[in-house]
Amino acid sequence: MPHTYIERIGSHVGEQVTIKGWLHNRRSSGKIHFLVVRDGTGFIQVVMGKSDVGEEVFRRADHLGQETSLIVTGIVRADARAPGGYELTASNLDVVGVAHDYPITPKEHGVDYLMDRRHLWIRAERQAAILRVRHEVINAVRDFFNADGFILADTPIFTPAACEGTTTLFPVPYFEDTTAYLTQSGQLYNEANAMALGKVYCFGPTFRAEKSKTRRHLTEFWMVEPEMAYADLGDVILLAERLVSAVVARVLDRRATELKVLERDTSKLDHVHPPFPRLHYDEAAKILIEKGRPFEVGGDLGGTDETVLSEQFDRPVCVTHYPAAVKAFYMKPDPEQTDRALCVDVLAPEGYGEIIGGGQRLDDYELLVRRINEHNLPPEAFEWYLDLRRYGTVPHGGFGMGIERAVAWICGLEHVRETIPYPRMLYRLYP
Amino acid sequence: MPHTYIERIGSHVGEQVTIKGWLHNRRSSGKIHFLVVRDGTGFIQVVMGKSDVGEEVFRRADHLGQETSLIVTGIVRADARAPGGYELTASNLDVVGVAHDYPITPKEHGVDYLMDRRHLWIRAERQAAILRVRHEVINAVRDFFNADGFILADTPIFTPAACEGTTTLFPVPYFEDTTAYLTQSGQLYNEANAMALGKVYCFGPTFRAEKSKTRRHLTEFWMVEPEMAYADLGDVILLAERLVSAVVARVLDRRATELKVLERDTSKLDHVHPPFPRLHYDEAAKILIEKGRPFEVGGDLGGTDETVLSEQFDRPVCVTHYPAAVKAFYMKPDPEQTDRALCVDVLAPEGYGEIIGGGQRLDDYELLVRRINEHNLPPEAFEWYLDLRRYGTVPHGGFGMGIERAVAWICGLEHVRETIPYPRMLYRLYP
């Protein structure tokens, strides 16, 4: 009997198929077992009548524990009342591996309890749905850049120096008394790659040794970072708008089932089309003060500031021209207002805060040297980076988008910890 | 004037276009400059006649150094003699950023010299071609798995314990006296993910603190690892064959230009179609002994053994049923020969050695506990992994494919160090 995945069961109505999965739920009424089976691609109700399968097979299903693995053969029936629209009328059932006292039951469990059992928790309908949305977001991002002529160029995880200060770096003993630092951003390498390949992106894990315990932070998170040679801030903003819109549209299109499981109000995502509203930092500051935030002009936006701002709009908002002093050393200053950076942060709506940060890079050799000194960065570590300004410098720019924050927003989650299979946090390194 | 990328110049013959790039090469003959310009997507010869552009513009190009960044406007002409098939007859040229004494000239440089300048070396035609093949390989892999119903589920980089012994692990001080280890494989987590999502893959950087300096080793390398629930060794081999064949076919189809730059003899890749020859370990041992290798039956294959074996075939060869003793603790023993593992290594032809290693996993709880003890692994670190056998265990399997080795083989390179933008090795952490 050919093995069929539940997600494709609709093309086998009236046919006999075999599914291989796990028992999600069971109830029995005398001579019928109702088994909800999951196989990783979906859930289906199996109806097993004693008269159809015979006494012996029927008895096999009498005491099956949740998450018992099993193989069921039966006829697919369309049934509008069934979740998913189909049912299986069983003709046989084989138990593959038993399960007793599965620790995650339909009752409520605390988050720590579930996180300790993350390897099992991901079997839950809601968690599996989030991971499928994550899969879709990542593939939407990659397809977007590939179709647009970007070349994937991986930047190193082991780096010899910090990109943006050292306080939140993870040092790793390398060989012979050398220390490597885990990357916080592929940014600097991306710039070199863009000079070689035109338009590039990197997409990998990045690390922050942050002791903060907020709903937006992980110590290990995935980031996509595009970088374009011969591009200015305007190009960067256009790219960010197009990317975010494409990703949201793709998830709405292909993961409607999952968003429904998550009870996501997708009407909130329908507005995510370019152009996004743009706010100069000064306008943003004005709104924050009007809204009663204790905001100090000249400073960076805090998490709550971002939340307040993003709540003003029905789609992501681009905040530009932050004070150069609060941004990284490699940002290009606005020639018309040199204390401002040609930068953009994209804040997701519904209070999700920054999902993208980027801008135009400093392409002037002398000014870059000055900035490296002002930031007390070790100049020798940036010799190679300065070469990009020595040999055929060009205007260029790009951004980084954090995948977990984007997934949290699109799924409508409280905390980023559910957006990745095995979240790593201050007190979480297991499983 | 709209900006055109060189790779799309063929659709603008007879039109005036602007290209933005860098000077790769220059020669002049009296009243004509011949400028070879690259823009990251390709190379084109710009022909600039003094009478066409006037004295002033012509003079700008008199002393341009290699890698000067420049913007050229001109008419596209088809010319069968030109490399790439097109030329640009310039009507204007603007210098964006000068470059003097670019350190990588057409003359020969040593590998260390070039690796110290890797951020510039990747601008070279050959290096850029390799990175484009890498991009294609990675996207071919992802498209293959996505089209086949696999879900991307990222496994953690920070792990609490070693997957296969501790001697080649990089420890990282985590918070409050905890130690994290950089992942060597997503394998164990993949198994949990497959039980949740059916068919999964992870794709990320992995780390080996290996002090060996061979042409096949990096300390940081990328690996794709698929894992399937309800699968046996046969399924794993079929998947590996299909994957490798699909990747090679895609590169041959889409990166012919790059393979030509690399002077790759592509006839060697034309045979890469399923089925691949299969060799039981015992047969492999027999061949090695016949070929005069000092091979000890019962031991693992060394690099040279792999080379000798793979040279016997015109396509990758699958070596199966290694002694269980030389394989990881999580391999399922062959029920008919319990000292053998249900495993497969795929060796690339032309002496490239192992590109894939995998097999069927041990799905029996008792036996797995015994193996963990035999391997002196800390049982508490594997409690979660044992849960996968406690709650609905199923036959399952998968493999890992190293991207850099696959790219080295497909490109026909001597050493894996050129297959990644910033290789990390024993003595190489910069740039």
CSV table of N, CA, C and O in Angstrom, one decimal, chain A residues 5 21-22 38 40 67 69-70 98 100 119 122-123 134-135 139 142 146 150 152 154 156-158 160 174-176 189 192-193 195-197 199 219-220 230 384 387 390-394 421-422 424-427 429-431, chain B residues 5 21-22 38 40 67 69-70 98 100 119 122-123 134-135 139 142 146 150 152 154 156-158 160 174-176 189 192-193 195-197 199 219-220 230 384 387 390-394 421-422 424-427 429-431:
chain,number,residue,atom,x,y,z
A,5,TYR,N,1.1,11.1,2.7
A,5,TYR,CA,1.2,12.1,3.7
A,5,TYR,C,-0.2,12.8,3.9
A,5,TYR,O,-0.9,13.0,2.9
A,21,GLY,N,2.1,7.6,11.2
A,21,GLY,CA,2.2,8.8,12.1
A,21,GLY,C,2.2,8.5,13.6
A,21,GLY,O,2.7,7.4,14.0
A,22,TRP,N,1.6,9.4,14.3
A,22,TRP,CA,1.5,9.2,15.8
A,22,TRP,C,0.1,9.6,16.2
A,22,TRP,O,-0.6,10.4,15.6
A,38,ARG,N,-1.6,12.3,13.7
A,38,ARG,CA,-0.7,13.4,13.0
A,38,ARG,C,0.5,12.7,12.4
A,38,ARG,O,0.9,11.6,12.9
A,40,GLY,N,3.1,14.8,11.0
A,40,GLY,CA,4.0,15.9,10.8
A,40,GLY,C,3.6,16.8,9.7
A,40,GLY,O,4.0,18.0,9.6
A,67,GLU,N,0.8,9.8,21.4
A,67,GLU,CA,2.1,9.8,20.8
A,67,GLU,C,2.6,8.4,20.5
A,67,GLU,O,3.7,8.2,20.1
A,69,SER,N,3.3,5.6,18.1
A,69,SER,CA,3.5,5.6,16.6
A,69,SER,C,2.7,4.5,16.0
A,69,SER,O,2.7,3.4,16.5
A,70,LEU,N,2.1,4.8,14.9
A,70,LEU,CA,1.2,3.7,14.3
A,70,LEU,C,1.1,3.9,12.8
A,70,LEU,O,1.3,5.0,12.2
A,98,VAL,N,5.2,2.1,21.2
A,98,VAL,CA,4.2,2.5,22.2
A,98,VAL,C,4.7,3.8,22.8
A,98,VAL,O,5.8,4.2,22.7
A,100,HIS,N,3.6,5.7,26.7
A,100,HIS,CA,2.8,5.7,27.9
A,100,HIS,C,3.1,7.0,28.6
A,100,HIS,O,4.3,7.5,28.6
A,119,HIS,N,11.8,19.4,22.7
A,119,HIS,CA,12.0,18.3,21.6
A,119,HIS,C,10.7,17.6,21.4
A,119,HIS,O,10.4,16.9,20.4
A,122,ILE,N,7.4,20.6,20.3
A,122,ILE,CA,7.3,21.0,18.9
A,122,ILE,C,6.3,20.0,18.1
A,122,ILE,O,5.9,20.3,17.0
A,123,ARG,N,5.9,18.9,18.7
A,123,ARG,CA,4.9,18.0,18.1
A,123,ARG,C,3.5,18.6,18.2
A,123,ARG,O,2.6,18.2,17.5
A,134,ARG,N,7.8,29.7,10.0
A,134,ARG,CA,9.2,30.0,10.0
A,134,ARG,C,9.9,29.5,8.7
A,134,ARG,O,10.6,30.3,8.0
A,135,HIS,N,9.6,28.3,8.4
A,135,HIS,CA,10.1,27.7,7.1
A,135,HIS,C,9.7,28.5,5.9
A,135,HIS,O,10.5,28.8,5.0
A,139,ASN,N,12.2,30.7,3.4
A,139,ASN,CA,12.2,30.4,2.0
A,139,ASN,C,11.7,31.6,1.2
A,139,ASN,O,12.2,31.8,0.1
A,142,ARG,N,14.7,33.9,0.9
A,142,ARG,CA,15.7,33.5,0.0
A,142,ARG,C,15.2,33.6,-1.5
A,142,ARG,O,16.0,34.0,-2.3
A,146,ASN,N,17.1,35.7,-4.3
A,146,ASN,CA,17.6,35.0,-5.5
A,146,ASN,C,17.0,35.5,-6.8
A,146,ASN,O,17.6,35.7,-7.8
A,150,PHE,N,20.5,38.7,-6.3
A,150,PHE,CA,21.4,38.7,-5.2
A,150,PHE,C,22.2,37.3,-5.2
A,150,PHE,O,21.5,36.3,-5.4
A,152,LEU,N,24.0,34.7,-2.7
A,152,LEU,CA,24.3,34.3,-1.3
A,152,LEU,C,25.8,34.1,-1.1
A,152,LEU,O,26.4,33.3,-1.7
A,154,ASP,N,28.1,33.5,2.2
A,154,ASP,CA,28.2,33.3,3.7
A,154,ASP,C,29.3,34.1,4.3
A,154,ASP,O,30.4,34.1,3.9
A,156,PRO,N,31.6,34.8,7.8
A,156,PRO,CA,32.1,33.9,8.9
A,156,PRO,C,31.4,34.0,10.2
A,156,PRO,O,31.0,35.1,10.6
A,157,ILE,N,31.3,32.9,10.9
A,157,ILE,CA,30.8,32.9,12.3
A,157,ILE,C,31.9,33.3,13.2
A,157,ILE,O,31.8,34.1,14.2
A,158,PHE,N,33.1,32.7,13.0
A,158,PHE,CA,34.3,33.0,13.8
A,158,PHE,C,34.8,34.3,13.2
A,158,PHE,O,35.3,34.4,12.1
A,160,PRO,N,37.5,37.8,13.9
A,160,PRO,CA,38.7,38.2,14.8
A,160,PRO,C,38.4,39.4,15.6
A,160,PRO,O,39.1,39.7,16.5
A,174,TYR,N,40.2,29.9,20.4
A,174,TYR,CA,40.6,29.3,19.2
A,174,TYR,C,41.9,28.5,19.4
A,174,TYR,O,42.1,28.1,20.5
A,175,PHE,N,42.7,28.4,18.4
A,175,PHE,CA,43.9,27.6,18.6
A,175,PHE,C,45.0,28.5,19.1
A,175,PHE,O,45.1,29.7,18.8
A,176,GLU,N,45.9,27.9,19.9
A,176,GLU,CA,47.2,28.6,20.3
A,176,GLU,C,46.9,30.0,20.8
A,176,GLU,O,47.5,31.0,20.3
A,189,TYR,N,31.7,42.0,6.3
A,189,TYR,CA,32.1,41.1,5.3
A,189,TYR,C,31.2,41.2,4.1
A,189,TYR,O,31.6,41.1,2.9
A,192,ALA,N,32.5,43.8,1.7
A,192,ALA,CA,33.5,43.2,0.8
A,192,ALA,C,32.9,42.4,-0.3
A,192,ALA,O,33.3,42.5,-1.5
A,193,ASN,N,31.9,41.6,0.1
A,193,ASN,CA,31.3,40.7,-0.9
A,193,ASN,C,30.5,41.4,-2.0
A,193,ASN,O,30.5,41.0,-3.1
A,195,MET,N,31.3,44.3,-3.1
A,195,MET,CA,32.3,44.9,-4.1
A,195,MET,C,32.8,43.8,-5.0
A,195,MET,O,33.2,44.2,-6.1
A,196,ALA,N,32.7,42.6,-4.6
A,196,ALA,CA,33.1,41.5,-5.5
A,196,ALA,C,32.0,41.0,-6.4
A,196,ALA,O,32.2,40.6,-7.5
A,197,LEU,N,30.7,41.0,-5.9
A,197,LEU,CA,29.6,40.3,-6.5
A,197,LEU,C,28.4,41.2,-6.8
A,197,LEU,O,27.4,40.7,-7.4
A,199,LYS,N,25.5,42.5,-5.8
A,199,LYS,CA,24.4,42.4,-4.8
A,199,LYS,C,24.5,41.1,-4.1
A,199,LYS,O,24.5,40.0,-4.7
A,219,THR,N,19.9,34.6,22.6
A,219,THR,CA,21.3,34.7,22.4
A,219,THR,C,21.8,34.3,21.1
A,219,THR,O,22.9,34.6,20.6
A,220,GLU,N,21.0,33.4,20.4
A,220,GLU,CA,21.3,32.9,19.1
A,220,GLU,C,20.1,33.1,18.2
A,220,GLU,O,19.0,32.6,18.6
A,230,TYR,N,26.8,50.4,-5.1
A,230,TYR,CA,26.2,51.4,-5.9
A,230,TYR,C,24.7,51.6,-5.5
A,230,TYR,O,23.8,51.5,-6.3
A,384,TRP,N,41.5,45.5,6.8
A,384,TRP,CA,40.9,44.9,5.6
A,384,TRP,C,39.7,45.6,5.2
A,384,TRP,O,39.4,45.8,4.0
A,387,ASP,N,40.4,48.7,3.4
A,387,ASP,CA,40.8,48.4,2.0
A,387,ASP,C,39.7,48.6,1.0
A,387,ASP,O,39.9,49.0,-0.1
A,390,ARG,N,40.0,52.0,0.1
A,390,ARG,CA,41.2,52.3,-0.6
A,390,ARG,C,41.1,52.0,-2.0
A,390,ARG,O,41.7,52.7,-2.9
A,391,TYR,N,40.5,50.9,-2.3
A,391,TYR,CA,40.5,50.4,-3.7
A,391,TYR,C,39.1,50.4,-4.3
A,391,TYR,O,38.3,49.5,-4.2
A,392,GLY,N,38.8,51.6,-4.9
A,392,GLY,CA,37.5,51.6,-5.7
A,392,GLY,C,36.3,51.7,-4.8
A,392,GLY,O,35.4,50.9,-5.0
A,393,THR,N,36.3,52.6,-3.9
A,393,THR,CA,35.1,52.8,-3.0
A,393,THR,C,33.9,53.2,-3.8
A,393,THR,O,34.0,53.9,-4.8
A,394,VAL,N,32.7,52.7,-3.4
A,394,VAL,CA,31.5,53.1,-4.1
A,394,VAL,C,30.4,53.3,-3.0
A,394,VAL,O,30.5,52.8,-1.9
A,421,PRO,N,13.1,26.4,16.6
A,421,PRO,CA,13.0,25.1,17.3
A,421,PRO,C,13.6,25.0,18.7
A,421,PRO,O,12.9,24.5,19.6
A,422,TYR,N,14.8,25.4,18.8
A,422,TYR,CA,15.5,25.3,20.1
A,422,TYR,C,16.1,26.7,20.6
A,422,TYR,O,17.2,27.0,20.3
A,424,ARG,N,17.7,29.7,22.5
A,424,ARG,CA,18.8,29.9,23.4
A,424,ARG,C,18.7,31.2,24.1
A,424,ARG,O,18.6,32.3,23.4
A,425,MET,N,18.6,31.2,25.4
A,425,MET,CA,18.4,32.4,26.2
A,425,MET,C,19.4,32.4,27.4
A,425,MET,O,20.1,31.4,27.6
A,426,LEU,N,19.3,33.4,28.2
A,426,LEU,CA,20.1,33.5,29.4
A,426,LEU,C,20.1,32.2,30.2
A,426,LEU,O,21.2,31.7,30.5
A,427,TYR,N,19.0,31.7,30.5
A,427,TYR,CA,18.9,30.5,31.3
A,427,TYR,C,18.4,29.3,30.5
A,427,TYR,O,17.8,28.4,31.1
A,429,LEU,N,19.7,26.5,27.7
A,429,LEU,CA,20.7,25.9,26.8
A,429,LEU,C,20.3,24.4,26.5
A,429,LEU,O,21.0,23.7,25.9
A,430,TYR,N,19.2,24.0,27.0
A,430,TYR,CA,18.7,22.6,26.9
A,430,TYR,C,17.3,22.6,26.5
A,430,TYR,O,16.5,23.4,27.0
A,431,PRO,N,16.8,21.6,25.8
A,431,PRO,CA,17.6,20.5,25.2
A,431,PRO,C,18.4,21.1,24.0
A,431,PRO,O,18.2,22.1,23.6
B,5,TYR,N,22.9,45.7,-15.4
B,5,TYR,CA,24.0,44.8,-14.9
B,5,TYR,C,24.6,44.1,-16.1
B,5,TYR,O,23.8,43.8,-17.1
B,21,GLY,N,30.7,49.8,-12.2
B,21,GLY,CA,31.5,48.7,-11.7
B,21,GLY,C,32.9,49.2,-11.4
B,21,GLY,O,33.1,50.3,-10.8
B,22,TRP,N,33.9,48.3,-11.7
B,22,TRP,CA,35.3,48.5,-11.3
B,22,TRP,C,36.1,48.2,-12.5
B,22,TRP,O,35.8,47.2,-13.3
B,38,ARG,N,34.3,45.2,-14.6
B,38,ARG,CA,33.5,44.1,-14.0
B,38,ARG,C,32.5,44.8,-13.0
B,38,ARG,O,32.8,45.9,-12.5
B,40,GLY,N,30.5,42.7,-10.8
B,40,GLY,CA,30.1,41.7,-9.9
B,40,GLY,C,29.2,40.6,-10.5
B,40,GLY,O,29.1,39.5,-10.1
B,67,GLU,N,40.9,48.3,-10.3
B,67,GLU,CA,39.9,48.3,-9.3
B,67,GLU,C,39.4,49.7,-9.0
B,67,GLU,O,38.6,50.0,-8.0
B,69,SER,N,36.7,52.4,-9.2
B,69,SER,CA,35.3,52.3,-9.4
B,69,SER,C,34.9,53.3,-10.4
B,69,SER,O,35.3,54.5,-10.3
B,70,LEU,N,34.0,53.0,-11.3
B,70,LEU,CA,33.6,53.9,-12.4
B,70,LEU,C,32.3,53.6,-13.0
B,70,LEU,O,31.7,52.5,-12.9
B,98,VAL,N,39.0,56.2,-6.7
B,98,VAL,CA,40.2,55.8,-7.3
B,98,VAL,C,40.8,54.6,-6.6
B,98,VAL,O,40.4,54.2,-5.5
B,100,HIS,N,44.9,52.9,-6.3
B,100,HIS,CA,46.3,52.9,-6.8
B,100,HIS,C,46.9,51.7,-6.2
B,100,HIS,O,46.6,51.3,-5.0
B,119,HIS,N,39.3,39.4,1.3
B,119,HIS,CA,38.2,40.4,1.0
B,119,HIS,C,38.4,41.1,-0.4
B,119,HIS,O,37.5,41.6,-0.9
B,122,ILE,N,38.4,37.8,-3.6
B,122,ILE,CA,37.1,37.4,-4.1
B,122,ILE,C,36.6,38.2,-5.3
B,122,ILE,O,35.7,37.8,-6.0
B,123,ARG,N,37.3,39.3,-5.6
B,123,ARG,CA,36.9,40.1,-6.8
B,123,ARG,C,37.5,39.4,-8.0
B,123,ARG,O,37.0,39.8,-9.1
B,134,ARG,N,28.9,28.1,-5.6
B,134,ARG,CA,28.5,27.8,-4.2
B,134,ARG,C,27.1,28.3,-4.0
B,134,ARG,O,26.2,27.5,-3.4
B,135,HIS,N,26.8,29.5,-4.4
B,135,HIS,CA,25.4,30.0,-4.3
B,135,HIS,C,24.4,29.1,-5.0
B,135,HIS,O,23.4,28.7,-4.5
B,139,ASN,N,21.4,26.8,-3.2
B,139,ASN,CA,20.0,27.0,-3.6
B,139,ASN,C,19.4,25.8,-4.3
B,139,ASN,O,18.2,25.5,-4.1
B,142,ARG,N,18.4,23.6,-1.3
B,142,ARG,CA,17.2,24.0,-0.6
B,142,ARG,C,16.0,23.8,-1.5
B,142,ARG,O,15.0,23.3,-1.0
B,146,ASN,N,12.8,21.6,-0.4
B,146,ASN,CA,11.5,22.2,-0.3
B,146,ASN,C,10.5,21.6,-1.3
B,146,ASN,O,9.3,21.4,-0.9
B,150,PHE,N,10.1,18.6,2.4
B,150,PHE,CA,10.9,18.8,3.7
B,150,PHE,C,10.6,20.2,4.3
B,150,PHE,O,10.5,21.1,3.6
B,152,LEU,N,12.3,23.1,6.6
B,152,LEU,CA,13.5,23.6,7.2
B,152,LEU,C,13.3,23.8,8.7
B,152,LEU,O,12.5,24.6,9.1
B,154,ASP,N,15.7,24.8,11.9
B,154,ASP,CA,17.1,25.1,12.3
B,154,ASP,C,17.4,24.4,13.6
B,154,ASP,O,16.6,24.5,14.6
B,156,PRO,N,20.1,24.0,16.9
B,156,PRO,CA,20.9,25.0,17.6
B,156,PRO,C,22.4,25.0,17.3
B,156,PRO,O,23.0,23.9,17.1
B,157,ILE,N,23.1,26.1,17.4
B,157,ILE,CA,24.5,26.2,17.3
B,157,ILE,C,25.1,26.0,18.7
B,157,ILE,O,26.1,25.2,18.8
B,158,PHE,N,24.5,26.6,19.7
B,158,PHE,CA,25.0,26.3,21.1
B,158,PHE,C,24.3,25.0,21.5
B,158,PHE,O,23.1,24.9,21.6
B,160,PRO,N,24.4,21.8,24.5
B,160,PRO,CA,24.9,21.5,25.9
B,160,PRO,C,25.8,20.3,25.9
B,160,PRO,O,26.5,20.1,26.9
B,174,TYR,N,29.4,30.2,28.4
B,174,TYR,CA,28.0,30.7,28.3
B,174,TYR,C,27.8,31.6,29.6
B,174,TYR,O,28.8,32.1,30.2
B,175,PHE,N,26.6,31.7,30.1
B,175,PHE,CA,26.4,32.6,31.3
B,175,PHE,C,26.6,31.8,32.6
B,175,PHE,O,26.4,30.6,32.6
B,176,GLU,N,27.1,32.5,33.6
B,176,GLU,CA,27.2,31.9,35.0
B,176,GLU,C,27.8,30.5,35.0
B,176,GLU,O,27.2,29.5,35.4
B,189,TYR,N,19.0,16.7,17.0
B,189,TYR,CA,17.9,17.6,17.0
B,189,TYR,C,17.0,17.4,15.8
B,189,TYR,O,15.8,17.4,15.9
B,192,ALA,N,14.5,14.7,16.5
B,192,ALA,CA,13.3,15.2,17.3
B,192,ALA,C,12.4,16.0,16.3
B,192,ALA,O,11.1,15.9,16.3
B,193,ASN,N,13.0,16.8,15.4
B,193,ASN,CA,12.2,17.6,14.5
B,193,ASN,C,11.4,16.7,13.5
B,193,ASN,O,10.3,17.0,13.1
B,195,MET,N,10.3,13.8,14.1
B,195,MET,CA,9.1,13.2,14.8
B,195,MET,C,8.0,14.2,14.9
B,195,MET,O,6.8,13.8,15.0
B,196,ALA,N,8.3,15.5,14.8
B,196,ALA,CA,7.3,16.5,14.9
B,196,ALA,C,6.8,16.9,13.6
B,196,ALA,O,5.6,17.2,13.4
B,197,LEU,N,7.6,16.9,12.5
B,197,LEU,CA,7.3,17.5,11.2
B,197,LEU,C,7.4,16.6,10.1
B,197,LEU,O,7.1,16.9,8.9
B,199,LYS,N,9.3,15.2,7.6
B,199,LYS,CA,10.6,15.2,6.9
B,199,LYS,C,11.2,16.6,7.1
B,199,LYS,O,10.5,17.6,6.8
B,219,THR,N,37.6,24.6,9.9
B,219,THR,CA,37.1,24.6,11.3
B,219,THR,C,35.6,25.0,11.3
B,219,THR,O,34.9,24.6,12.3
B,220,GLU,N,35.2,25.7,10.3
B,220,GLU,CA,33.8,26.2,10.2
B,220,GLU,C,33.3,25.9,8.8
B,220,GLU,O,33.9,26.3,7.9
B,230,TYR,N,9.9,7.4,9.6
B,230,TYR,CA,9.5,6.3,8.8
B,230,TYR,C,10.3,6.1,7.6
B,230,TYR,O,9.8,6.1,6.5
B,384,TRP,N,16.8,13.8,26.8
B,384,TRP,CA,15.8,14.3,25.9
B,384,TRP,C,15.8,13.5,24.6
B,384,TRP,O,14.8,13.2,24.0
B,387,ASP,N,14.0,10.3,25.0
B,387,ASP,CA,12.5,10.5,24.9
B,387,ASP,C,12.0,10.2,23.6
B,387,ASP,O,10.8,9.7,23.4
B,390,ARG,N,11.2,6.8,23.8
B,390,ARG,CA,10.2,6.5,24.8
B,390,ARG,C,8.8,6.7,24.3
B,390,ARG,O,7.9,6.0,24.7
B,391,TYR,N,8.7,7.7,23.5
B,391,TYR,CA,7.3,8.2,23.1
B,391,TYR,C,7.1,8.0,21.6
B,391,TYR,O,7.4,8.9,20.8
B,392,GLY,N,6.7,6.8,21.2
B,392,GLY,CA,6.4,6.6,19.8
B,392,GLY,C,7.6,6.6,18.9
B,392,GLY,O,7.6,7.3,17.9
B,393,THR,N,8.5,5.7,19.2
B,393,THR,CA,9.7,5.6,18.3
B,393,THR,C,9.3,5.0,17.0
B,393,THR,O,8.3,4.3,16.8
B,394,VAL,N,10.0,5.4,15.9
B,394,VAL,CA,9.8,4.9,14.6
B,394,VAL,C,11.1,4.8,13.9
B,394,VAL,O,12.1,5.4,14.2
B,421,PRO,N,33.5,32.1,1.3
B,421,PRO,CA,34.1,33.5,1.2
B,421,PRO,C,35.3,33.7,2.2
B,421,PRO,O,36.3,34.1,1.8
B,422,TYR,N,35.1,33.3,3.5
B,422,TYR,CA,36.1,33.5,4.5
B,422,TYR,C,36.4,32.2,5.2
B,422,TYR,O,35.8,32.0,6.2
B,424,ARG,N,37.9,29.4,7.5
B,424,ARG,CA,38.5,29.4,8.9
B,424,ARG,C,39.2,28.1,9.0
B,424,ARG,O,38.7,27.0,8.8
B,425,MET,N,40.5,28.2,9.3
B,425,MET,CA,41.4,27.0,9.5
B,425,MET,C,42.2,27.2,10.7
B,425,MET,O,42.2,28.2,11.4
B,426,LEU,N,43.1,26.2,10.9
B,426,LEU,CA,44.0,26.2,12.1
B,426,LEU,C,44.7,27.6,12.3
B,426,LEU,O,44.7,28.2,13.3
B,427,TYR,N,45.3,28.0,11.2
B,427,TYR,CA,46.0,29.3,11.3
B,427,TYR,C,45.3,30.4,10.5
B,427,TYR,O,46.0,31.3,10.0
B,429,LEU,N,42.1,33.0,10.7
B,429,LEU,CA,41.0,33.6,11.3
B,429,LEU,C,40.8,35.1,10.8
B,429,LEU,O,39.9,35.8,11.2
B,430,TYR,N,41.6,35.5,9.9
B,430,TYR,CA,41.6,36.8,9.3
B,430,TYR,C,41.6,36.8,7.8
B,430,TYR,O,42.3,35.9,7.3
B,431,PRO,N,40.9,37.6,7.1
B,431,PRO,CA,40.1,38.7,7.6
B,431,PRO,C,38.7,38.1,8.1
B,431,PRO,O,38.4,37.0,7.8
